[in-house]
Amino acid sequence: MVLLLAAPFAAPLAYLVVRTIDEGGAAGIITDAALLGPLGRSLLLAASVAAAAAAIGTLAAWLVMRTDLPGRRVLRLLLPLPLVLPSFIGAFALIAAFAPGGLIEEVLGVGGLPEVGGFRGAFVVLTLLTYPYVYLPAAARLRQLPPSMEESARLLGSGPLATFRSVVLPQAWPAIAGGGLLVFLYVIADFGAVQLLRYDTLTRAIYANRLIDPAVAATLSLALGVLAILVVVGQRAMTRGGGPDTRRGGRPLVVPLGRWRAPALAFTGLLLTLALVAPLAVLGYWAVRGAAEGTDRPNSFVSDPARLVEPAVNTSVAGASAAVVAVIVVLPVAFLTVRHRGRLGSGADALITGGFALPGIVIALALAFWTLNSPGAIGALYQTLPLLVGAYALHFGALALGPARIAVASVPRRLDDAARTLGHGRLSRLWTVDLPLMAPGLAAGAGLVLLSAMKELPVTLLLAPAGFPTLATRVWSAAEDAFWADASIAALLLVAVSGVLTWLLVVRRGRALG
């Protein structure tokens, strides 16, 4: 039963393998010079952003965790917040800021602005929005490092920089490298930012070929899926066995910044301004300007804010349904892996994790091709709510698996044994003993799935039912049509909801850092 629940997570990649073999010519497609370009640009962008995010995230983590930087307790909570911004909203904010009549031209009085886009635009947006993937694990590792080795290095005459390079960095490297590979995976799977900024990567090539040449789209999707899985395997290998040396314990060593205090404070302030304050300011500017000027365009959020209700409700319904489905599916796997360790549980765990490694556009395209080419009931699933919810659950189910495992492990076995001796059956014990104790952990897992599904773009664009707008698709369509005010209003609502969930699920849980 467990394998039956976990097997669908591998179905999209398996379908693409079968489809590619049936179509034939995969070698020719992959080696076509016209398609090697997007692959090369994807790798170039991913490597560049991962390197930049690793440098920025590590420096920010070190400043707030191991120095006497003023306001570091508040900064520890603020620095992860760019996670609330989906990449396509970040890209839209950058374009809207430089647009004629935008924030930079009207408020700052800077004219003759160039059109932003291409590699530089994508690099800036993705770096600013992904550095928290490095910051969070690096900060956790830096907090746990024992101070004794650093104190020994300082007593031997090493300066702060030499101590960081020779002692701190080697011990924190697994966390930094693991976070950097997560950024690499995020970038090669990104579709929204590169599409809006017109930088031709593999995901753009897949999206462009999905209708005119499905064989090419399927082959490229398979190549992207395999590449993503290789990155995840590398990330797992990088972080495996890299636990901090806490045997000697003690409070972390605090390095006095001295004359570097002002530059360090300026760096963290500028980082938060560019990654969080500036995008929100641009969105707020266009929303206020649109409301002040008004419009008689039909279907506009400016003239009729009530039109936001439908996409907001649709977003909540689809995301919440996916969260419930994901928790129901992964809970048996969590029970098996926690209480009955074995190869069966490990295999099911790997299948679910593999679903998260696949880019959203790969899962969406596989399910779209599968339903479009199937007769009967399966074919009727194309662009329906159940298929959309299923795609979300396949893609983000792994996010619920970790909290579910923790929730299962938190239930003392003696309570289960006591209920059994009192005559309660399996279902009765699950309902009266296990579920009440596991509820907080399962709710956290469901919240992570909900948060991710709300911001997911390519799956929603390809699989959402006709006439089923969501906040993400409303932002997307308004941005593509250059309706800046409409896009900004919908984006602000999506960011506000994402912000609340991120605060509850990520920042509050990360308070162990402080």
Short mmCIF file of C-alpha atoms in Angstrom, two decimals:
data_model
loop_
_atom_site.label_atom_id
_atom_site.label_comp_id
_atom_site.label_asym_id
_atom_site.label_seq_id
_atom_site.Cartn_x
_atom_site.Cartn_y
_atom_site.Cartn_z
CA MET A 1 0.00 0.00 0.00
CA VAL A 2 2.82 2.39 0.89
CA LEU A 3 4.53 1.85 -2.45
CA LEU A 4 1.20 2.35 -4.22
CA LEU A 5 0.87 5.73 -2.49
CA ALA A 6 4.46 6.71 -3.29
CA ALA A 7 4.64 5.39 -6.87
CA PRO A 8 2.72 8.34 -8.44
CA PHE A 9 5.54 10.66 -7.36
CA ALA A 10 7.79 8.94 -9.91
CA ALA A 11 5.09 8.76 -12.59
CA PRO A 12 5.85 12.10 -14.34
CA LEU A 13 9.50 11.23 -14.93
CA ALA A 14 8.62 7.64 -15.91
CA TYR A 15 6.07 8.92 -18.41
CA LEU A 16 8.63 11.27 -19.97
CA VAL A 17 11.10 8.38 -20.32
CA VAL A 18 8.51 6.24 -22.12
CA ARG A 19 7.32 9.16 -24.24
CA THR A 20 10.86 10.11 -25.26
CA ILE A 21 11.71 6.53 -26.23
CA ASP A 22 8.51 6.24 -28.28
CA GLU A 23 9.13 9.52 -30.08
CA GLY A 24 12.76 8.64 -30.85
CA GLY A 25 15.48 11.07 -31.90
CA ALA A 26 16.33 12.13 -28.36
CA ALA A 27 20.06 12.18 -29.07
CA GLY A 28 19.56 14.49 -32.03
CA ILE A 29 17.35 16.84 -30.02
CA ILE A 30 19.73 17.05 -27.08
CA THR A 31 22.78 17.68 -29.28
CA ASP A 32 21.00 20.19 -31.54
CA ALA A 33 23.00 23.41 -31.42
CA ALA A 34 19.78 25.42 -31.18
CA LEU A 35 18.91 23.63 -27.93
CA LEU A 36 22.37 23.41 -26.42
CA GLY A 37 22.23 27.18 -26.10
CA PRO A 38 19.31 27.21 -23.62
CA LEU A 39 20.94 24.38 -21.66
CA GLY A 40 24.20 26.28 -21.46
CA ARG A 41 22.43 29.47 -20.41
CA SER A 42 20.52 27.58 -17.71
CA LEU A 43 23.75 26.19 -16.30
CA LEU A 44 25.52 29.56 -16.53
CA LEU A 45 22.72 31.37 -14.72
CA ALA A 46 22.33 28.65 -12.08
CA ALA A 47 26.07 28.49 -11.35
CA SER A 48 26.41 32.28 -11.21
CA VAL A 49 23.41 32.76 -8.94
CA ALA A 50 24.44 29.87 -6.67
CA ALA A 51 27.94 31.31 -6.25
CA ALA A 52 26.64 34.81 -5.55
CA ALA A 53 23.92 33.59 -3.17
CA ALA A 54 26.48 31.43 -1.33
CA ALA A 55 28.76 34.43 -0.81
CA ILE A 56 25.97 36.80 0.25
CA GLY A 57 24.13 34.29 2.42
CA THR A 58 27.31 33.17 4.21
CA LEU A 59 28.48 36.72 4.89
CA ALA A 60 25.04 37.73 6.18
CA ALA A 61 24.87 34.64 8.41
CA TRP A 62 28.33 35.25 9.84
CA LEU A 63 27.59 38.91 10.56
CA VAL A 64 24.38 38.24 12.49
CA MET A 65 25.52 35.06 14.24
CA ARG A 66 29.18 35.60 15.09
CA THR A 67 29.78 39.34 15.36
CA ASP A 68 28.65 42.27 17.50
CA LEU A 69 26.67 43.81 14.61
CA PRO A 70 24.07 46.28 15.98
CA GLY A 71 20.48 45.03 15.64
CA ARG A 72 21.56 41.50 14.82
CA ARG A 73 18.62 39.91 16.68
CA VAL A 74 16.13 41.76 14.48
CA LEU A 75 18.19 41.14 11.35
CA ARG A 76 18.16 37.38 12.03
CA LEU A 77 14.36 37.48 11.65
CA LEU A 78 14.28 39.84 8.66
CA LEU A 79 16.93 38.26 6.47
CA PRO A 80 14.89 35.12 5.55
CA LEU A 81 11.82 37.18 4.52
CA PRO A 82 12.68 37.50 0.78
CA LEU A 83 11.42 33.90 0.67
CA VAL A 84 7.88 35.34 0.55
CA LEU A 85 8.51 36.76 -2.93
CA PRO A 86 8.06 34.34 -5.84
CA SER A 87 10.64 34.87 -8.56
CA PHE A 88 8.09 36.07 -11.10
CA ILE A 89 6.91 38.80 -8.72
CA GLY A 90 10.52 39.83 -8.12
CA ALA A 91 11.10 40.01 -11.88
CA PHE A 92 7.89 41.96 -12.37
CA ALA A 93 8.90 44.43 -9.65
CA LEU A 94 12.25 45.01 -11.35
CA ILE A 95 10.60 45.61 -14.73
CA ALA A 96 7.95 47.88 -13.21
CA ALA A 97 10.58 49.89 -11.33
CA PHE A 98 12.44 50.73 -14.56
CA ALA A 99 9.28 51.18 -16.67
CA PRO A 100 8.38 54.67 -17.99
CA GLY A 101 6.54 56.47 -15.20
CA GLY A 102 7.82 53.93 -12.68
CA LEU A 103 9.16 54.46 -9.20
CA ILE A 104 12.72 55.30 -10.27
CA GLU A 105 11.69 57.83 -12.93
CA GLU A 106 8.85 59.52 -11.05
CA VAL A 107 10.08 59.46 -7.46
CA LEU A 108 13.85 59.47 -7.85
CA GLY A 109 13.79 61.70 -10.95
CA VAL A 110 16.14 59.50 -12.97
CA GLY A 111 15.22 59.54 -16.67
CA GLY A 112 16.38 57.66 -19.76
CA LEU A 113 16.32 54.32 -17.98
CA PRO A 114 17.29 51.23 -19.99
CA GLU A 115 14.95 48.27 -20.40
CA VAL A 116 15.95 45.61 -17.92
CA GLY A 117 16.13 41.94 -18.81
CA GLY A 118 18.44 39.21 -20.04
CA PHE A 119 21.12 37.58 -17.95
CA ARG A 120 21.86 40.59 -15.75
CA GLY A 121 18.23 41.09 -14.78
CA ALA A 122 17.66 37.39 -14.08
CA PHE A 123 20.93 37.19 -12.13
CA VAL A 124 20.05 40.14 -9.90
CA VAL A 125 16.48 39.03 -9.19
CA LEU A 126 17.28 35.39 -8.51
CA THR A 127 20.33 36.15 -6.37
CA LEU A 128 18.40 38.56 -4.15
CA LEU A 129 15.50 36.12 -3.70
CA THR A 130 17.50 32.92 -3.18
CA TYR A 131 20.29 33.91 -0.77
CA PRO A 132 18.07 32.81 2.21
CA TYR A 133 18.48 29.20 1.03
CA VAL A 134 22.15 29.57 2.00
CA TYR A 135 21.67 32.00 4.88
CA LEU A 136 19.38 29.71 6.89
CA PRO A 137 21.57 26.54 6.97
CA ALA A 138 24.76 28.58 7.27
CA ALA A 139 23.36 30.53 10.23
CA ALA A 140 22.26 27.31 11.91
CA ARG A 141 25.72 25.78 11.46
CA LEU A 142 27.57 28.90 12.63
CA ARG A 143 25.48 29.05 15.79
CA GLN A 144 26.37 25.48 16.68
CA LEU A 145 30.11 25.65 16.06
CA PRO A 146 32.11 25.34 19.31
CA PRO A 147 34.26 28.41 20.07
CA SER A 148 37.30 26.48 21.32
CA MET A 149 38.95 26.04 17.91
CA GLU A 150 38.52 29.71 17.05
CA GLU A 151 39.91 30.74 20.43
CA SER A 152 42.92 28.47 19.85
CA ALA A 153 43.50 30.00 16.43
CA ARG A 154 43.29 33.52 17.87
CA LEU A 155 45.73 32.60 20.68
CA LEU A 156 48.15 31.35 18.02
CA GLY A 157 48.10 34.78 16.43
CA SER A 158 45.54 34.38 13.64
CA GLY A 159 43.47 37.47 12.85
CA PRO A 160 39.67 37.42 12.44
CA LEU A 161 39.86 36.93 8.66
CA ALA A 162 42.47 34.17 8.86
CA THR A 163 40.47 32.46 11.63
CA PHE A 164 37.32 32.59 9.55
CA ARG A 165 39.11 31.22 6.48
CA SER A 166 41.02 28.44 8.24
CA VAL A 167 38.62 27.39 11.04
CA VAL A 168 35.05 28.62 10.53
CA LEU A 169 34.65 28.22 6.78
CA PRO A 170 35.79 24.55 6.58
CA GLN A 171 33.32 23.56 9.32
CA ALA A 172 30.44 25.52 7.81
CA TRP A 173 31.21 24.44 4.25
CA PRO A 174 28.76 21.47 4.07
CA ALA A 175 25.86 23.75 5.02
CA ILE A 176 26.97 26.45 2.58
CA ALA A 177 27.48 24.00 -0.27
CA GLY A 178 24.15 22.29 0.42
CA GLY A 179 22.37 25.63 0.37
CA GLY A 180 24.19 26.61 -2.81
CA LEU A 181 23.03 23.45 -4.55
CA LEU A 182 19.45 24.20 -3.47
CA VAL A 183 19.84 27.60 -5.12
CA PHE A 184 21.24 25.91 -8.24
CA LEU A 185 18.20 23.61 -8.33
CA TYR A 186 15.82 26.56 -7.82
CA VAL A 187 17.37 28.49 -10.71
CA ILE A 188 17.47 25.73 -13.31
CA ALA A 189 13.79 25.01 -12.51
CA ASP A 190 12.74 28.66 -12.55
CA PHE A 191 10.33 29.70 -15.25
CA GLY A 192 8.61 32.92 -14.16
CA ALA A 193 11.63 35.21 -13.77
CA VAL A 194 13.46 34.13 -16.93
CA GLN A 195 10.25 34.30 -18.98
CA LEU A 196 9.41 37.84 -17.87
CA LEU A 197 13.03 38.98 -18.23
CA ARG A 198 13.37 37.25 -21.61
CA TYR A 199 16.44 35.16 -20.86
CA ASP A 200 16.30 32.00 -22.95
CA THR A 201 16.88 29.05 -20.65
CA LEU A 202 15.80 25.42 -20.80
CA THR A 203 12.45 26.09 -19.12
CA ARG A 204 11.60 28.78 -21.70
CA ALA A 205 12.50 26.35 -24.51
CA ILE A 206 10.24 23.69 -22.98
CA TYR A 207 7.34 26.13 -22.60
CA ALA A 208 7.77 27.46 -26.15
CA ASN A 209 7.90 23.98 -27.72
CA ARG A 210 5.06 22.40 -25.75
CA LEU A 211 2.53 23.10 -28.51
CA ILE A 212 4.57 23.38 -31.73
CA ASP A 213 6.88 20.41 -31.10
CA PRO A 214 5.81 18.17 -28.18
CA ALA A 215 8.62 15.67 -28.86
CA VAL A 216 11.24 18.36 -28.28
CA ALA A 217 9.42 19.61 -25.18
CA ALA A 218 9.22 16.09 -23.73
CA THR A 219 12.90 15.35 -24.39
CA LEU A 220 14.04 18.64 -22.90
CA SER A 221 11.77 18.08 -19.89
CA LEU A 222 13.36 14.68 -19.33
CA ALA A 223 16.83 16.20 -19.59
CA LEU A 224 15.89 18.92 -17.10
CA GLY A 225 14.36 16.37 -14.73
CA VAL A 226 17.47 14.18 -14.80
CA LEU A 227 19.68 17.23 -14.24
CA ALA A 228 17.55 18.27 -11.25
CA ILE A 229 17.75 14.81 -9.70
CA LEU A 230 21.54 14.77 -10.11
CA VAL A 231 21.71 18.10 -8.29
CA VAL A 232 19.60 16.73 -5.43
CA VAL A 233 21.79 13.64 -5.16
CA GLY A 234 24.83 15.92 -4.99
CA GLN A 235 23.16 18.07 -2.35
CA ARG A 236 22.33 15.02 -0.25
CA ALA A 237 25.90 13.75 -0.53
CA MET A 238 27.24 17.17 0.37
CA THR A 239 25.21 17.49 3.56
CA ARG A 240 25.35 13.85 4.66
CA GLY A 241 27.49 13.34 7.73
CA GLY A 242 28.31 17.01 7.95
CA GLY A 243 27.00 17.57 11.46
CA PRO A 244 28.68 20.20 13.54
CA ASP A 245 31.21 19.34 16.19
CA THR A 246 29.31 20.14 19.36
CA ARG A 247 31.18 17.88 21.67
CA ARG A 248 32.88 20.75 23.44
CA GLY A 249 29.82 23.04 23.36
CA GLY A 250 29.97 26.56 24.74
CA ARG A 251 28.60 29.89 23.57
CA PRO A 252 29.54 30.99 20.04
CA LEU A 253 32.54 33.28 19.85
CA VAL A 254 31.52 36.89 19.13
CA VAL A 255 33.93 38.77 16.91
CA PRO A 256 34.13 42.57 17.48
CA LEU A 257 33.76 44.35 14.15
CA GLY A 258 35.50 47.53 15.23
CA ARG A 259 35.83 49.96 12.31
CA TRP A 260 34.02 47.47 10.06
CA ARG A 261 30.80 47.86 12.03
CA ALA A 262 29.39 50.63 9.82
CA PRO A 263 30.19 48.89 6.49
CA ALA A 264 28.73 45.63 7.83
CA LEU A 265 25.55 47.38 8.89
CA ALA A 266 25.37 49.09 5.49
CA PHE A 267 25.73 45.72 3.74
CA THR A 268 22.86 44.07 5.62
CA GLY A 269 20.70 47.17 5.23
CA LEU A 270 21.35 47.38 1.50
CA LEU A 271 20.68 43.66 1.12
CA LEU A 272 17.29 43.92 2.84
CA THR A 273 16.45 47.07 0.91
CA LEU A 274 17.13 45.51 -2.49
CA ALA A 275 15.67 42.07 -1.73
CA LEU A 276 12.59 43.05 0.27
CA VAL A 277 11.87 46.76 0.67
CA ALA A 278 12.42 47.84 -2.95
CA PRO A 279 10.13 45.18 -4.56
CA LEU A 280 7.38 45.93 -2.05
CA ALA A 281 7.82 49.67 -2.59
CA VAL A 282 7.48 49.24 -6.35
CA LEU A 283 4.34 47.14 -5.97
CA GLY A 284 2.88 49.63 -3.47
CA TYR A 285 3.70 52.58 -5.73
CA TRP A 286 1.90 51.12 -8.75
CA ALA A 287 -1.06 49.98 -6.63
CA VAL A 288 -1.51 53.45 -5.09
CA ARG A 289 -0.96 55.20 -8.42
CA GLY A 290 -3.51 52.96 -10.11
CA ALA A 291 -6.05 53.57 -7.36
CA ALA A 292 -5.49 57.34 -7.54
CA GLU A 293 -5.75 57.59 -11.32
CA GLY A 294 -8.56 55.05 -11.68
CA THR A 295 -9.46 53.19 -14.86
CA ASP A 296 -12.52 52.35 -16.91
CA ARG A 297 -10.98 49.14 -18.21
CA PRO A 298 -13.29 46.19 -17.57
CA ASN A 299 -12.10 43.34 -15.34
CA SER A 300 -9.59 45.62 -13.62
CA PHE A 301 -8.79 45.21 -9.93
CA VAL A 302 -8.37 48.98 -9.73
CA SER A 303 -11.97 49.77 -10.67
CA ASP A 304 -13.42 46.72 -8.93
CA PRO A 305 -11.27 45.27 -6.11
CA ALA A 306 -14.00 42.68 -5.48
CA ARG A 307 -12.65 40.85 -8.52
CA LEU A 308 -9.75 39.75 -6.31
CA VAL A 309 -12.08 37.54 -4.32
CA GLU A 310 -12.42 34.83 -6.97
CA PRO A 311 -8.67 34.30 -7.60
CA ALA A 312 -8.01 34.49 -3.85
CA VAL A 313 -10.64 31.85 -3.15
CA ASN A 314 -9.41 29.65 -6.01
CA THR A 315 -5.84 29.94 -4.76
CA SER A 316 -6.90 28.95 -1.25
CA VAL A 317 -9.09 26.06 -2.40
CA ALA A 318 -6.45 24.53 -4.69
CA GLY A 319 -3.61 25.04 -2.21
CA ALA A 320 -5.54 23.77 0.82
CA SER A 321 -6.79 20.73 -1.10
CA ALA A 322 -3.24 19.90 -2.17
CA ALA A 323 -2.06 20.28 1.43
CA VAL A 324 -4.69 17.84 2.72
CA VAL A 325 -4.00 15.31 -0.04
CA ALA A 326 -0.25 15.53 0.50
CA VAL A 327 -0.52 14.92 4.25
CA ILE A 328 -2.88 11.96 3.75
CA VAL A 329 -0.51 10.38 1.22
CA VAL A 330 2.75 10.89 3.11
CA LEU A 331 1.47 9.96 6.59
CA PRO A 332 1.61 6.16 6.02
CA VAL A 333 5.13 6.58 4.63
CA ALA A 334 6.09 8.57 7.72
CA PHE A 335 4.72 5.81 9.98
CA LEU A 336 6.66 3.19 8.06
CA THR A 337 9.97 5.06 8.04
CA VAL A 338 9.79 6.03 11.74
CA ARG A 339 8.31 2.92 13.37
CA HIS A 340 9.34 0.16 10.99
CA ARG A 341 12.66 1.11 9.45
CA GLY A 342 13.49 -0.83 6.33
CA ARG A 343 14.13 -0.71 2.61
CA LEU A 344 10.43 -0.42 1.79
CA GLY A 345 10.08 2.81 3.74
CA SER A 346 13.34 4.17 2.41
CA GLY A 347 12.23 3.45 -1.15
CA ALA A 348 8.91 5.20 -0.66
CA ASP A 349 10.72 8.13 0.96
CA ALA A 350 13.05 8.42 -2.04
CA LEU A 351 10.14 8.39 -4.52
CA ILE A 352 8.37 11.24 -2.69
CA THR A 353 11.57 13.28 -2.40
CA GLY A 354 12.22 12.71 -6.11
CA GLY A 355 8.88 14.34 -6.90
CA PHE A 356 10.04 17.52 -5.16
CA ALA A 357 13.31 17.50 -7.10
CA LEU A 358 11.50 17.63 -10.44
CA PRO A 359 10.88 21.18 -11.72
CA GLY A 360 7.23 22.21 -11.76
CA ILE A 361 7.19 22.67 -15.52
CA VAL A 362 8.41 19.07 -15.97
CA ILE A 363 5.61 17.66 -13.79
CA ALA A 364 3.02 19.87 -15.47
CA LEU A 365 4.10 18.95 -18.99
CA ALA A 366 4.19 15.21 -18.22
CA LEU A 367 0.68 15.28 -16.74
CA ALA A 368 -0.62 17.44 -19.59
CA PHE A 369 0.79 15.10 -22.27
CA TRP A 370 -0.42 12.02 -20.37
CA THR A 371 -4.01 13.20 -20.01
CA LEU A 372 -4.21 14.69 -23.50
CA ASN A 373 -3.07 11.40 -25.06
CA SER A 374 -5.24 9.13 -22.92
CA PRO A 375 -8.82 8.13 -23.66
CA GLY A 376 -11.78 7.95 -21.31
CA ALA A 377 -11.67 9.07 -17.71
CA ILE A 378 -7.94 9.85 -17.69
CA GLY A 379 -8.26 12.07 -20.74
CA ALA A 380 -11.16 13.88 -19.10
CA LEU A 381 -8.86 14.93 -16.25
CA TYR A 382 -6.99 17.44 -18.42
CA GLN A 383 -7.23 20.96 -16.97
CA THR A 384 -9.47 19.96 -14.07
CA LEU A 385 -9.18 20.84 -10.40
CA PRO A 386 -8.37 17.23 -9.33
CA LEU A 387 -5.44 17.12 -11.76
CA LEU A 388 -4.18 20.52 -10.55
CA VAL A 389 -4.42 19.44 -6.91
CA GLY A 390 -2.73 16.14 -7.72
CA ALA A 391 0.12 17.94 -9.49
CA TYR A 392 0.63 20.21 -6.47
CA ALA A 393 0.64 17.19 -4.15
CA LEU A 394 3.16 15.33 -6.33
CA HIS A 395 5.45 18.33 -6.51
CA PHE A 396 5.29 19.45 -2.88
CA GLY A 397 4.45 16.24 -1.01
CA ALA A 398 8.05 15.98 0.21
CA LEU A 399 7.56 19.23 2.13
CA ALA A 400 4.93 17.50 4.26
CA LEU A 401 6.97 14.32 4.70
CA GLY A 402 9.63 15.78 7.00
CA PRO A 403 7.18 17.36 9.49
CA ALA A 404 5.07 14.19 9.32
CA ARG A 405 8.05 12.07 10.32
CA ILE A 406 8.76 14.39 13.24
CA ALA A 407 5.09 14.29 14.24
CA VAL A 408 5.03 10.48 14.22
CA ALA A 409 8.25 10.30 16.22
CA SER A 410 6.80 12.68 18.82
CA VAL A 411 4.09 10.20 19.85
CA PRO A 412 5.38 8.03 22.75
CA ARG A 413 5.01 4.37 21.88
CA ARG A 414 3.89 3.61 25.42
CA LEU A 415 0.65 5.56 24.82
CA ASP A 416 -0.08 3.46 21.76
CA ASP A 417 0.69 0.29 23.71
CA ALA A 418 -1.57 1.39 26.57
CA ALA A 419 -4.45 2.05 24.18
CA ARG A 420 -3.94 -1.35 22.60
CA THR A 421 -4.13 -3.09 25.99
CA LEU A 422 -7.40 -1.25 26.65
CA GLY A 423 -8.86 -2.85 23.56
CA HIS A 424 -8.59 -0.04 21.03
CA GLY A 425 -8.09 -1.15 17.43
CA ARG A 426 -5.66 0.39 14.94
CA LEU A 427 -8.07 3.03 13.61
CA SER A 428 -9.31 3.88 17.08
CA ARG A 429 -5.72 4.42 18.32
CA LEU A 430 -4.95 6.55 15.29
CA TRP A 431 -8.02 8.74 15.84
CA THR A 432 -7.91 9.07 19.65
CA VAL A 433 -4.17 8.93 20.43
CA ASP A 434 -1.90 9.54 17.43
CA LEU A 435 -3.70 12.24 15.46
CA PRO A 436 -4.29 14.66 18.38
CA LEU A 437 -0.60 14.49 19.31
CA MET A 438 0.59 14.70 15.72
CA ALA A 439 -1.74 17.55 14.72
CA PRO A 440 0.74 20.45 15.17
CA GLY A 441 3.42 18.73 13.10
CA LEU A 442 0.99 17.67 10.38
CA ALA A 443 -0.43 21.19 10.26
CA ALA A 444 3.09 22.58 9.76
CA GLY A 445 3.66 20.18 6.86
CA ALA A 446 0.31 21.07 5.33
CA GLY A 447 1.15 24.75 5.68
CA LEU A 448 4.41 24.33 3.80
CA VAL A 449 2.56 22.61 0.95
CA LEU A 450 -0.09 25.34 0.94
CA LEU A 451 2.55 28.09 0.89
CA SER A 452 4.40 26.52 -2.03
CA ALA A 453 1.26 25.71 -4.05
CA MET A 454 0.02 29.29 -3.75
CA LYS A 455 3.20 30.61 -5.40
CA GLU A 456 3.58 27.86 -8.02
CA LEU A 457 3.34 29.25 -11.55
CA PRO A 458 4.09 26.77 -14.39
CA VAL A 459 1.93 23.98 -12.94
CA THR A 460 -0.95 26.42 -12.55
CA LEU A 461 -0.53 27.91 -16.02
CA LEU A 462 -0.54 24.50 -17.73
CA LEU A 463 -3.02 22.53 -15.64
CA ALA A 464 -5.53 24.95 -14.09
CA PRO A 465 -9.10 24.58 -15.38
CA ALA A 466 -10.33 27.14 -17.87
CA GLY A 467 -12.01 30.01 -16.03
CA PHE A 468 -10.17 29.18 -12.78
CA PRO A 469 -7.97 32.23 -12.14
CA THR A 470 -5.56 32.21 -9.21
CA LEU A 471 -3.54 35.05 -7.75
CA ALA A 472 -0.38 33.76 -9.44
CA THR A 473 -1.99 33.57 -12.89
CA ARG A 474 -3.61 37.00 -12.40
CA VAL A 475 -0.24 38.54 -11.59
CA TRP A 476 1.28 36.75 -14.56
CA SER A 477 -1.32 37.79 -17.13
CA ALA A 478 -1.44 41.41 -15.92
CA ALA A 479 2.36 41.66 -15.97
CA GLU A 480 2.56 40.26 -19.50
CA ASP A 481 -0.07 42.81 -20.63
CA ALA A 482 1.79 45.64 -18.81
CA PHE A 483 -1.18 46.39 -16.53
CA TRP A 484 1.18 47.40 -13.74
CA ALA A 485 -1.46 48.47 -11.20
CA ASP A 486 -3.52 45.27 -11.55
CA ALA A 487 -0.42 43.08 -11.31
CA SER A 488 0.82 45.00 -8.28
CA ILE A 489 -2.46 44.73 -6.37
CA ALA A 490 -2.71 40.97 -6.94
CA ALA A 491 0.99 40.53 -6.14
CA LEU A 492 0.67 42.44 -2.87
CA LEU A 493 -2.21 40.22 -1.79
CA LEU A 494 -0.27 37.07 -2.68
CA VAL A 495 2.84 38.35 -0.88
CA ALA A 496 0.81 39.31 2.20
CA VAL A 497 -0.68 35.83 2.52
CA SER A 498 2.68 34.21 1.79
CA GLY A 499 4.31 36.48 4.34
CA VAL A 500 1.97 35.39 7.10
CA LEU A 501 2.53 31.72 6.30
CA THR A 502 6.29 32.19 5.99
CA TRP A 503 6.40 33.94 9.35
CA LEU A 504 4.46 31.16 11.02
CA LEU A 505 6.15 28.22 9.29
CA VAL A 506 9.72 29.38 8.63
CA VAL A 507 10.70 32.36 10.74
CA ARG A 508 9.05 31.29 14.00
CA ARG A 509 10.40 27.77 13.60
CA GLY A 510 13.81 29.29 12.91
CA ARG A 511 13.86 31.21 16.15
CA ALA A 512 16.16 28.53 17.44
CA LEU A 513 18.75 30.51 15.51
CA GLY A 514 18.36 33.36 17.93
#
